[in-house]
Amino acid sequence: MEPKYIFVTGGVTSSLGKGIICSSLGLLLANRGLRVTIQKLDPYINVDPGTMNPYEHGEVYVTDDGAETDLDLGHYERFLGIPTSQDNNVTTGRIYYDVITKERQGAYLGQTVQVIPHITDEIKSRVKAIGDSGKYDIVIVEIGGTVGDIEGLPYIEAMRQLRYDVGRINTLSIHLTLVPYLKAAGELKTKPTQHSVKTIYELGMQPDILVCRAEVPLDHGIRRKIAQFCNVEIEDVIASLDARSIYEVPLLMKQEGLDQRVIKRLQIQAEEPDLERWKQFVEAVSNPSHRIRIALVGKYVDHQDAYMSIVESFRHAGAVNNCEVEIVWVSSDHLSKDNVEELLQGVTGVLVAPGFGGRGIDGKLVAITHARVNKLPFLGICLGMQCAVIEFARNVCGWDDANSTEFNPETSYPIVDLMLEQKNINDKGGTMRLGAYDCALEDDSLAAHAYDKPLISERHRHRYELNNRYINDLALQGLHVTGRNPERDLVEIVEAEDHPWFVGVQFHPELKSTVNRPHPLFVKFVEASMQYASEIGNIEHLSVETQSKTN
Ligand code: GLN
């Protein structure tokens, strides 16, 4: 079968959940036995989001092959359970960078290099490269931004051309819009959708399917009106109502028949999807029998997209443990010795988040002392692990000045230091230790018990590392290295003795947790926090009544 391309655009406003719709459709098609991937085209000029502030862009998602990408790729992986790669995220910056590099090399000698055809050709080649790889039956292409944005124009034009290049029957255009409910008028309004579809028409694209975000159900009359004015069949007007969790969206899309319409229009024969396992997961998320509170200590707690994968990993691990993990967001900027008891009251686990730069470090150290001394289950991720080592060095080993050279280059105990190969790097973009590396686990460690295998592979995004010079002294005092990268002898995991569950990891486990494969470290962390909660009588048992209330 020739690869089919499904282009997904958005209109009216941003934040309609295009990434979730793409992931849901991907899941439904994959469950029908089709080989599916999703590609995100982002219209900004950064070559990748790696240099952006989390306030601007939310989490930077890292792939196995070391690409720093848009957080939507995280949803694609969590839903589909298939790793993405550099090829799955293309930005305008990347496209221009490559076109200009080629121009300098003489690839276009004699020509004037222009948006059309050179930029649009480059976009098309990126999309086609995935289709032509032979690995997929379906390539879903999510176009970032909103139709009508100036910077999105070359993408829509490239899609328009691709429809002719690969044949109409091999492509489909899905447009996601908003159908607002006006309380005062007491009715749903279709005009914004009509305008949005008109805008995309003017750019030469006719949407085949409209996915309409709405707060109340679309009745037959509204669907007919949208179909008539927007030139689609009534069955191709799909309602997307607010869901209790993002994981319910595939089930809602199935009910609306989105996947059915897609395969019909693309003339694909495919079996019915089997969603039994997915339903069980949604049920476990919606009706847990316990609830615990875990503190997430970080700098960006007022901008929770910055920790998207951590939040979702807790949801996956919670479902396995039949427990809702309520995240208590704790700003490291505001945490101090004076308020730590109060701010962490009632929590039965502490996670210290990844991050960069010195702001909020003191608060993170206070949270770690609290978890270590009170024997609260603790998970430190990347910077969180580095902070755990700093805290231990200062407060247990007595090295008052111990620090990371990221925060104090003059420290007399540089226990976290720049990796050797980072020392001469000046460029900031794409130059960290990125992507998947192996880690060998110590027998009988908490990590080995969690993973239940001796060698693992996890994704990274950092410049600093635990300084091997101090490992023996730390171990003598009770902080042990239990995971190492075998090739480079880099420390990957530390664990504290005399503590039920205290684990710091240099890598990012949250990037590999999926619905079908909840991450073992998160599963065990939640389990340990539940254990702690029941020991101190702080586990909440949810009755059937409360369960339905939480829904
Ligand atoms: N700033 C630290 C480093 O670069 C940690 C990075 C992170 O938490 N992702 O090593």
Coordinates of C-alpha atoms and ligand atoms in Angstrom, one line a residue:
M1 CA 0.0 0.0 0.0
E2 CA 1.3 3.5 -0.9
P3 CA 1.7 5.7 2.2
K4 CA -1.3 7.9 3.0
Y5 CA -0.9 11.4 4.4
I6 CA -3.3 13.0 6.8
F7 CA -2.8 16.7 7.3
V8 CA -4.2 18.2 10.5
T9 CA -4.7 22.0 10.7
G10 CA -6.3 24.1 13.4
G11 CA -8.5 27.2 13.2
V12 CA -10.2 29.8 15.2
T13 CA -7.9 29.6 18.2
S14 CA -4.8 27.8 19.5
S15 CA -5.0 25.3 22.4
L16 CA -7.9 23.2 20.9
G17 CA -5.9 20.1 21.5
K18 CA -4.7 19.3 18.0
G19 CA -1.9 17.1 19.4
I20 CA -4.3 15.0 21.3
I21 CA -6.6 14.6 18.3
C22 CA -3.7 13.5 16.2
S23 CA -2.5 11.1 18.9
S24 CA -6.1 9.7 19.3
L25 CA -6.6 9.2 15.6
G26 CA -3.1 7.7 15.4
L27 CA -4.0 5.3 18.2
L28 CA -7.3 4.3 16.5
L29 CA -5.6 3.6 13.2
A30 CA -2.7 1.7 14.8
N31 CA -5.2 -0.4 16.6
R32 CA -6.7 -1.3 13.3
G33 CA -3.4 -2.9 12.4
L34 CA -2.0 0.0 10.4
R35 CA 1.5 1.3 10.8
V36 CA 1.2 4.9 11.9
T37 CA 3.5 7.8 12.7
I38 CA 2.8 11.4 13.4
Q39 CA 5.0 14.4 12.3
K40 CA 4.8 17.9 13.8
L41 CA 5.6 20.9 11.6
D42 CA 6.3 24.0 13.7
P43 CA 6.2 27.4 12.1
Y44 CA 8.7 29.1 14.4
I45 CA 12.2 30.1 13.4
N46 CA 14.1 28.4 16.3
V47 CA 15.8 25.4 14.7
D48 CA 14.4 23.4 17.6
P49 CA 12.7 24.3 20.9
G50 CA 15.8 23.4 22.9
T51 CA 16.8 27.0 23.4
M52 CA 13.4 28.2 24.4
N53 CA 12.3 29.0 27.9
P54 CA 9.7 26.6 29.4
Y55 CA 7.4 29.6 29.9
E56 CA 7.5 30.1 26.1
H57 CA 7.1 26.5 25.0
G58 CA 6.5 24.1 27.8
E59 CA 8.6 21.0 28.1
V60 CA 11.3 20.1 25.6
Y61 CA 10.7 16.5 24.6
V62 CA 13.8 14.5 23.8
T63 CA 13.8 11.5 21.4
D64 CA 16.0 8.5 21.5
D65 CA 18.1 9.9 18.7
G66 CA 18.8 13.1 20.7
A67 CA 16.4 15.6 19.0
E68 CA 15.0 18.3 21.2
T69 CA 11.4 18.5 20.1
D70 CA 7.9 19.8 20.7
L71 CA 6.0 18.4 23.6
D72 CA 3.3 17.1 21.3
L73 CA 5.8 14.3 20.4
G74 CA 5.4 13.2 24.0
H75 CA 1.7 12.7 23.4
Y76 CA 2.4 10.8 20.2
E77 CA 4.7 8.4 22.0
R78 CA 2.5 8.0 25.1
F79 CA -0.6 7.2 23.0
L80 CA 1.0 5.1 20.2
G81 CA 3.8 3.5 22.3
I82 CA 6.2 3.9 19.3
P83 CA 9.4 6.0 19.6
T84 CA 9.6 9.1 17.5
S85 CA 12.8 10.6 16.1
Q86 CA 14.4 13.8 14.7
D87 CA 12.3 13.3 11.6
N88 CA 9.1 13.6 13.5
N89 CA 9.6 17.3 14.2
V90 CA 10.4 20.0 11.7
T91 CA 10.5 23.7 12.3
T92 CA 10.7 26.7 10.0
G93 CA 14.1 27.4 11.4
R94 CA 15.4 23.9 10.4
I95 CA 13.9 24.3 6.9
Y96 CA 15.5 27.6 6.3
Y97 CA 18.8 26.5 7.9
D98 CA 19.0 23.6 5.4
V99 CA 17.9 25.6 2.4
I100 CA 20.4 28.4 3.2
T101 CA 23.2 25.8 3.8
K102 CA 22.4 24.2 0.4
E103 CA 22.4 27.6 -1.2
R104 CA 25.9 28.3 0.1
Q105 CA 27.1 24.9 -1.1
G106 CA 25.9 25.8 -4.6
A107 CA 22.9 23.4 -4.8
Y108 CA 20.8 26.1 -6.4
L109 CA 23.4 27.7 -8.6
G110 CA 21.9 30.2 -11.1
Q111 CA 18.6 30.4 -9.3
T112 CA 16.8 32.9 -7.1
V113 CA 16.1 31.0 -3.9
Q114 CA 12.5 31.7 -2.8
V115 CA 9.7 30.6 -0.4
I116 CA 8.0 29.0 -3.3
P117 CA 9.3 26.6 -4.6
H118 CA 12.5 26.2 -2.4
I119 CA 11.1 26.4 1.1
T120 CA 7.9 24.5 0.2
D121 CA 9.9 21.8 -1.6
E122 CA 12.0 21.4 1.5
I123 CA 8.9 21.0 3.6
K124 CA 7.5 18.5 1.2
S125 CA 10.7 16.5 1.1
R126 CA 10.6 16.2 4.9
V127 CA 7.1 14.9 4.9
K128 CA 7.7 12.6 2.0
A129 CA 10.9 11.2 3.5
I130 CA 8.8 9.7 6.3
G131 CA 6.3 8.3 3.9
D132 CA 8.9 7.0 1.5
S133 CA 10.8 5.2 4.4
G134 CA 8.5 2.3 3.8
K135 CA 8.0 2.0 7.6
Y136 CA 4.5 3.5 7.7
D137 CA 1.1 3.1 6.1
I138 CA -0.2 6.4 7.5
V139 CA 1.7 9.6 8.2
I140 CA -0.3 12.1 10.2
V141 CA 1.1 15.6 9.7
E142 CA 0.2 18.1 12.4
I143 CA 0.7 21.7 11.3
G144 CA 1.4 23.9 14.3
G145 CA -0.3 27.2 14.8
T146 CA -3.6 28.4 13.4
V147 CA -4.7 28.7 9.8
G148 CA -4.2 32.3 8.6
D149 CA -1.0 32.9 10.6
I150 CA 1.6 34.4 8.3
E151 CA 4.3 32.0 9.3
G152 CA 2.1 29.0 8.6
L153 CA 1.4 29.9 4.9
P154 CA 4.3 27.9 3.4
Y155 CA 3.2 24.8 5.2
I156 CA -0.4 25.0 3.9
E157 CA 1.0 25.6 0.4
A158 CA 3.3 22.6 0.7
M159 CA 0.3 20.5 1.8
R160 CA -1.8 21.8 -1.1
Q161 CA 0.9 20.8 -3.5
L162 CA 1.5 17.4 -1.9
R163 CA -2.1 16.5 -2.5
Y164 CA -1.4 16.8 -6.2
D165 CA 2.0 15.2 -6.0
V166 CA 0.9 12.0 -4.3
G167 CA -2.7 11.9 -5.5
R168 CA -5.9 13.0 -3.8
I169 CA -6.8 9.5 -2.7
N170 CA -3.6 9.3 -0.7
T171 CA -4.2 12.4 1.3
L172 CA -6.8 13.7 3.7
S173 CA -7.3 17.1 5.2
I174 CA -8.7 17.3 8.8
H175 CA -9.4 20.8 10.2
L176 CA -9.9 21.3 13.9
T177 CA -12.1 24.2 14.8
L178 CA -14.1 25.7 17.7
V179 CA -17.8 25.8 17.9
P180 CA -18.5 28.2 20.9
Y181 CA -21.6 28.1 23.0
L182 CA -22.9 31.6 23.7
K183 CA -24.7 31.4 27.0
A184 CA -26.6 34.7 26.5
A185 CA -28.0 33.4 23.2
G186 CA -28.3 29.9 24.5
E187 CA -26.9 28.4 21.3
L188 CA -23.8 27.0 19.5
K189 CA -22.3 29.3 16.9
T190 CA -20.9 28.0 13.7
K191 CA -19.7 31.3 12.2
P192 CA -16.1 31.0 13.6
T193 CA -15.9 27.6 11.9
Q194 CA -17.2 28.9 8.7
H195 CA -14.6 31.7 8.7
S196 CA -11.8 29.3 9.5
V197 CA -12.8 27.0 6.7
K198 CA -13.0 30.0 4.3
T199 CA -9.5 31.0 5.3
I200 CA -8.1 27.6 4.5
Y201 CA -10.1 27.5 1.2
E202 CA -8.5 30.7 0.2
L203 CA -5.2 29.0 0.6
G204 CA -6.3 26.2 -1.8
M205 CA -7.2 23.5 0.6
Q206 CA -10.6 21.9 1.1
P207 CA -10.9 20.2 4.5
D208 CA -12.4 16.7 4.2
I209 CA -13.2 16.3 7.8
L210 CA -14.0 18.9 10.5
V211 CA -13.3 18.1 14.1
C212 CA -15.3 20.6 16.1
R213 CA -14.4 21.4 19.7
A214 CA -17.5 22.3 21.7
E215 CA -18.6 22.4 25.3
V216 CA -22.0 21.0 24.6
P217 CA -23.1 18.2 22.1
L218 CA -23.7 19.2 18.5
D219 CA -27.2 18.3 17.5
H220 CA -28.2 17.2 14.0
G221 CA -29.2 20.7 13.0
I222 CA -25.9 22.2 13.9
R223 CA -24.0 19.4 12.2
R224 CA -26.1 19.9 9.0
K225 CA -25.4 23.6 9.0
I226 CA -21.7 23.2 9.4
A227 CA -21.7 20.5 6.7
Q228 CA -23.6 22.7 4.3
F229 CA -21.6 25.9 4.8
C230 CA -18.3 24.2 4.9
N231 CA -18.8 21.8 2.0
V232 CA -18.3 18.6 3.9
E233 CA -20.6 15.6 4.3
I234 CA -22.5 15.6 7.5
E235 CA -20.8 12.4 8.7
D236 CA -17.5 14.2 8.4
V237 CA -18.6 16.7 11.0
I238 CA -17.0 15.2 14.2
A239 CA -17.7 16.6 17.6
S240 CA -14.9 16.8 20.1
L241 CA -16.4 17.5 23.5
D242 CA -14.4 18.2 26.6
A243 CA -13.1 15.0 28.1
R244 CA -12.4 14.0 31.7
S245 CA -8.8 13.2 30.7
I246 CA -6.8 13.3 27.5
Y247 CA -6.9 9.5 27.4
E248 CA -10.6 9.5 27.0
V249 CA -10.4 11.3 23.7
P250 CA -9.6 8.2 21.5
L251 CA -12.8 6.6 22.9
L252 CA -14.8 9.7 22.1
M253 CA -13.4 9.9 18.6
K254 CA -14.2 6.3 18.1
Q255 CA -17.8 7.0 19.1
E256 CA -18.0 9.8 16.7
G257 CA -16.6 7.6 14.0
L258 CA -13.5 9.6 13.1
D259 CA -11.3 6.6 12.2
Q260 CA -14.2 5.1 10.3
R261 CA -14.5 8.2 8.1
V262 CA -10.8 8.4 7.7
I263 CA -10.4 4.9 6.4
K264 CA -13.4 5.2 4.2
R265 CA -12.1 8.4 2.6
L266 CA -8.7 7.0 2.1
Q267 CA -10.1 3.7 0.8
I268 CA -8.2 1.6 3.2
Q269 CA -9.4 -1.9 4.3
A270 CA -8.7 -2.3 8.0
E271 CA -10.1 -4.3 10.9
E272 CA -12.1 -2.7 13.7
P273 CA -9.8 -1.4 16.5
D274 CA -9.5 -3.4 19.7
L275 CA -9.6 -0.8 22.5
E276 CA -10.2 -3.1 25.4
R277 CA -6.8 -2.5 27.0
W278 CA -7.2 1.2 26.5
K279 CA -10.6 1.2 28.1
Q280 CA -9.2 -0.6 31.1
F281 CA -6.6 2.1 31.5
V282 CA -9.1 4.9 31.2
E283 CA -11.2 3.2 33.8
A284 CA -8.3 2.8 36.2
V285 CA -7.5 6.5 35.7
S286 CA -11.1 7.6 36.3
N287 CA -12.0 5.3 39.2
P288 CA -8.9 4.8 41.4
S289 CA -9.5 3.3 44.8
H290 CA -6.8 5.3 46.6
R291 CA -5.4 8.8 46.5
I292 CA -2.0 10.1 47.6
R293 CA -0.3 13.4 47.3
I294 CA 3.2 13.8 45.9
A295 CA 5.0 17.1 45.8
L296 CA 6.5 18.2 42.6
V297 CA 9.2 20.8 43.4
G298 CA 10.4 23.0 40.6
K299 CA 10.8 26.4 39.2
Y300 CA 7.9 26.4 36.7
V301 CA 5.0 25.2 38.8
D302 CA 2.8 28.0 37.6
H303 CA 3.4 26.8 34.1
Q304 CA 2.6 23.1 34.3
D305 CA 3.2 22.3 30.6
A306 CA 6.9 22.6 31.6
Y307 CA 6.5 19.2 33.4
M308 CA 4.0 17.6 31.0
S309 CA 5.8 14.2 30.8
I310 CA 6.2 13.9 34.6
V311 CA 2.5 14.6 35.1
E312 CA 1.5 12.0 32.6
S313 CA 4.0 9.5 34.0
F314 CA 2.3 9.8 37.4
R315 CA -1.0 9.1 35.7
H316 CA 0.3 5.9 34.1
A317 CA 2.0 4.8 37.3
G318 CA -1.1 5.7 39.3
A319 CA -3.3 3.5 37.1
V320 CA -1.0 0.5 37.7
N321 CA -1.3 1.1 41.4
N322 CA -5.0 1.8 41.3
C323 CA -4.2 5.1 42.9
E324 CA -4.7 8.8 42.0
V325 CA -1.6 10.7 42.4
E326 CA -2.5 14.3 43.3
I327 CA 0.4 16.5 42.4
V328 CA 1.1 19.2 45.0
W329 CA 2.9 21.9 43.0
V330 CA 5.6 23.5 45.1
S331 CA 7.6 26.4 43.9
S332 CA 11.3 25.9 44.6
D333 CA 11.7 29.8 44.7
H334 CA 9.4 30.0 47.7
L335 CA 10.4 26.9 49.7
S336 CA 12.6 27.5 52.7
K337 CA 13.5 25.9 56.1
D338 CA 10.8 28.0 57.7
N339 CA 7.9 26.8 55.5
V340 CA 8.9 23.4 54.4
E341 CA 6.9 21.5 57.0
E342 CA 3.8 23.5 56.1
L343 CA 4.2 23.4 52.3
L344 CA 4.9 19.6 52.3
Q345 CA 2.4 18.7 54.8
G346 CA 0.3 15.7 53.9
V347 CA 2.6 14.7 51.0
T348 CA 4.0 11.2 51.0
G349 CA 6.5 11.5 48.2
V350 CA 8.8 14.3 46.8
L351 CA 9.9 14.7 43.2
V352 CA 12.5 17.3 42.5
A353 CA 12.3 18.3 38.9
P354 CA 14.9 18.9 36.1
G355 CA 16.1 22.4 35.3
F356 CA 18.8 24.8 34.5
G357 CA 20.5 27.6 36.3
G358 CA 20.8 28.6 40.0
R359 CA 17.3 30.0 40.7
G360 CA 15.4 27.9 43.1
I361 CA 18.2 25.6 44.1
D362 CA 18.1 26.4 47.8
G363 CA 14.4 25.5 47.9
K364 CA 15.1 22.2 46.1
L365 CA 17.8 21.4 48.7
V366 CA 15.4 22.1 51.5
A367 CA 12.9 19.7 50.0
I368 CA 15.5 17.0 49.6
T369 CA 16.6 17.3 53.2
H370 CA 13.0 17.0 54.3
A371 CA 12.5 13.8 52.2
R372 CA 15.8 12.3 53.3
V373 CA 15.5 12.9 57.0
N374 CA 11.8 12.0 57.2
K375 CA 12.3 9.0 55.0
L376 CA 9.8 10.2 52.5
P377 CA 10.1 8.4 49.1
F378 CA 12.1 10.7 46.8
L379 CA 12.8 10.8 43.1
G380 CA 15.3 13.4 41.7
I381 CA 15.4 13.8 38.0
C382 CA 18.5 15.2 36.3
L383 CA 19.0 18.5 38.1
G384 CA 16.9 16.9 40.9
M385 CA 19.5 14.1 41.1
Q386 CA 22.4 16.6 41.1
C387 CA 20.7 18.5 43.9
A388 CA 20.3 15.3 45.9
V389 CA 24.0 14.7 45.7
I390 CA 24.8 18.3 46.7
E391 CA 22.4 18.1 49.7
F392 CA 24.0 14.8 50.8
A393 CA 27.5 16.2 50.4
R394 CA 26.7 19.3 52.5
N395 CA 24.5 17.8 55.2
V396 CA 25.8 14.3 55.6
C397 CA 29.5 14.5 54.5
G398 CA 29.8 17.9 56.0
W399 CA 31.3 19.6 52.9
D400 CA 29.6 22.9 53.4
D401 CA 30.7 24.4 50.2
A402 CA 29.8 21.4 48.0
N403 CA 28.1 22.5 44.8
S404 CA 27.7 22.1 41.0
T405 CA 30.0 24.3 39.0
E406 CA 26.9 25.3 37.1
F407 CA 26.0 27.5 40.2
N408 CA 29.4 28.1 41.7
P409 CA 32.5 27.6 39.5
E410 CA 34.7 28.4 42.5
T411 CA 33.4 25.8 44.9
S412 CA 36.0 23.8 46.8
Y413 CA 33.9 20.6 46.3
P414 CA 32.8 20.5 42.7
I415 CA 30.8 17.4 43.1
V416 CA 28.8 18.1 40.0
D417 CA 30.9 19.4 37.2
L418 CA 30.8 20.1 33.5
M419 CA 31.3 16.9 31.4
L420 CA 34.7 16.9 29.8
E421 CA 33.4 17.1 26.2
Q422 CA 31.3 20.1 27.2
K423 CA 34.2 22.2 28.3
N424 CA 35.0 23.7 24.9
I425 CA 31.4 24.0 23.6
N426 CA 30.1 27.5 23.2
D427 CA 27.1 27.0 21.0
K428 CA 23.9 26.5 23.0
G429 CA 21.6 24.8 20.5
G430 CA 21.6 21.0 20.4
T431 CA 25.0 20.6 22.1
M432 CA 24.1 18.9 25.4
R433 CA 24.4 15.2 26.1
L434 CA 21.2 14.3 24.4
G435 CA 19.2 11.1 23.7
A436 CA 19.4 7.5 24.7
Y437 CA 22.4 6.0 26.4
D438 CA 22.8 2.7 28.2
C439 CA 23.0 2.3 31.9
A440 CA 24.2 -0.8 33.8
L441 CA 22.4 -1.4 37.1
E442 CA 24.0 -2.6 40.4
D443 CA 22.5 -5.9 41.5
D444 CA 20.0 -5.6 44.3
S445 CA 19.5 -1.9 44.0
L446 CA 16.1 -0.2 44.0
A447 CA 16.6 0.5 40.3
A448 CA 17.5 -3.1 39.5
H449 CA 14.3 -4.2 41.4
A450 CA 12.2 -1.7 39.5
Y451 CA 13.5 -2.5 36.0
D452 CA 14.0 -6.2 36.7
K453 CA 16.9 -6.3 34.2
P454 CA 20.6 -5.4 34.4
L455 CA 21.0 -3.1 31.4
I456 CA 18.6 -0.2 30.5
S457 CA 18.5 2.6 28.0
E458 CA 17.2 6.1 29.0
R459 CA 17.1 9.5 27.5
H460 CA 19.3 12.4 28.5
R461 CA 19.5 16.2 28.4
H462 CA 22.3 17.7 30.4
R463 CA 25.8 19.2 30.4
Y464 CA 26.9 18.4 34.0
E465 CA 27.6 15.1 35.7
L466 CA 28.5 13.7 39.1
N467 CA 32.2 14.1 39.6
N468 CA 33.6 10.5 39.8
R469 CA 36.3 11.8 42.2
Y470 CA 33.8 11.9 45.1
I471 CA 31.9 8.6 44.6
N472 CA 33.9 6.6 47.1
D473 CA 33.5 9.2 49.9
L474 CA 29.8 9.6 49.2
A475 CA 29.4 5.8 49.3
L476 CA 31.2 5.6 52.7
Q477 CA 28.6 8.0 54.0
G478 CA 25.7 6.1 52.5
L479 CA 25.0 7.5 49.0
H480 CA 25.6 4.8 46.4
V481 CA 26.0 4.9 42.7
T482 CA 23.7 2.1 41.4
G483 CA 23.7 2.9 37.7
R484 CA 26.5 3.7 35.4
N485 CA 26.9 4.3 31.7
P486 CA 29.3 1.5 30.7
E487 CA 31.1 3.2 27.8
R488 CA 32.0 6.4 29.6
D489 CA 31.7 5.5 33.3
L490 CA 29.2 8.3 33.9
V491 CA 27.0 8.2 37.0
E492 CA 23.4 7.6 36.0
I493 CA 21.7 6.7 39.3
V494 CA 22.3 7.3 43.0
E495 CA 20.5 5.8 45.9
A496 CA 20.7 6.5 49.7
E497 CA 20.9 3.7 52.2
D498 CA 18.8 3.6 55.4
H499 CA 15.9 5.0 53.5
P500 CA 12.9 3.2 52.0
W501 CA 13.1 4.7 48.6
F502 CA 15.5 7.5 47.7
V503 CA 16.6 7.5 44.1
G504 CA 18.2 10.2 41.9
V505 CA 18.6 9.7 38.1
Q506 CA 20.7 11.7 35.7
F507 CA 18.4 10.7 32.8
H508 CA 14.7 11.5 32.2
P509 CA 12.5 8.5 32.9
E510 CA 9.4 10.5 32.3
L511 CA 10.2 10.7 28.5
K512 CA 9.7 6.9 28.2
S513 CA 6.5 6.3 30.1
T514 CA 3.6 5.3 27.9
V515 CA 0.1 4.1 28.6
N516 CA 1.0 0.6 27.7
R517 CA 4.4 0.7 29.3
P518 CA 4.2 2.8 32.5
H519 CA 7.8 3.7 33.6
P520 CA 9.1 1.2 36.3
L521 CA 10.7 3.9 38.4
F522 CA 7.5 5.9 38.5
V523 CA 5.5 2.8 39.3
K524 CA 7.8 1.9 42.2
F525 CA 8.0 5.5 43.4
V526 CA 4.2 5.7 43.6
E527 CA 4.1 2.2 45.3
A528 CA 6.7 3.4 47.9
S529 CA 4.6 6.6 48.5
M530 CA 1.5 4.6 49.0
Q531 CA 3.3 2.3 51.4
Y532 CA 4.5 5.4 53.3
A533 CA 1.0 6.9 53.3
S534 CA -0.6 3.8 54.7
E535 CA 2.1 3.5 57.4
I536 CA 1.4 7.0 58.6
G537 CA -2.4 6.6 58.1
N538 CA -2.5 9.2 55.3
I539 CA -3.7 7.1 52.5
E540 CA -7.1 8.1 51.3
H541 CA -9.5 5.3 50.4
L542 CA -11.9 6.4 47.8
S543 CA -15.4 5.0 48.2
V544 CA -17.4 4.4 45.1
E545 CA -19.3 7.6 46.0
T546 CA -16.1 9.7 46.2
Q547 CA -14.8 8.0 43.1
S548 CA -17.7 9.2 41.0
K549 CA -17.4 12.7 42.6
T550 CA -13.8 12.9 41.4
N551 CA -15.1 12.3 38.0
Ligands
GLN1 N1 21.4 21.8 34.5 C1 21.8 20.5 34.6 C2 22.8 20.1 33.6 O1 22.8 20.7 32.5 C3 20.6 19.6 34.7 C4 19.8 19.5 33.4 C5 18.4 18.9 33.5 O2 17.9 18.9 34.6 N2 17.8 18.6 32.4 O3 23.4 19.1 33.7

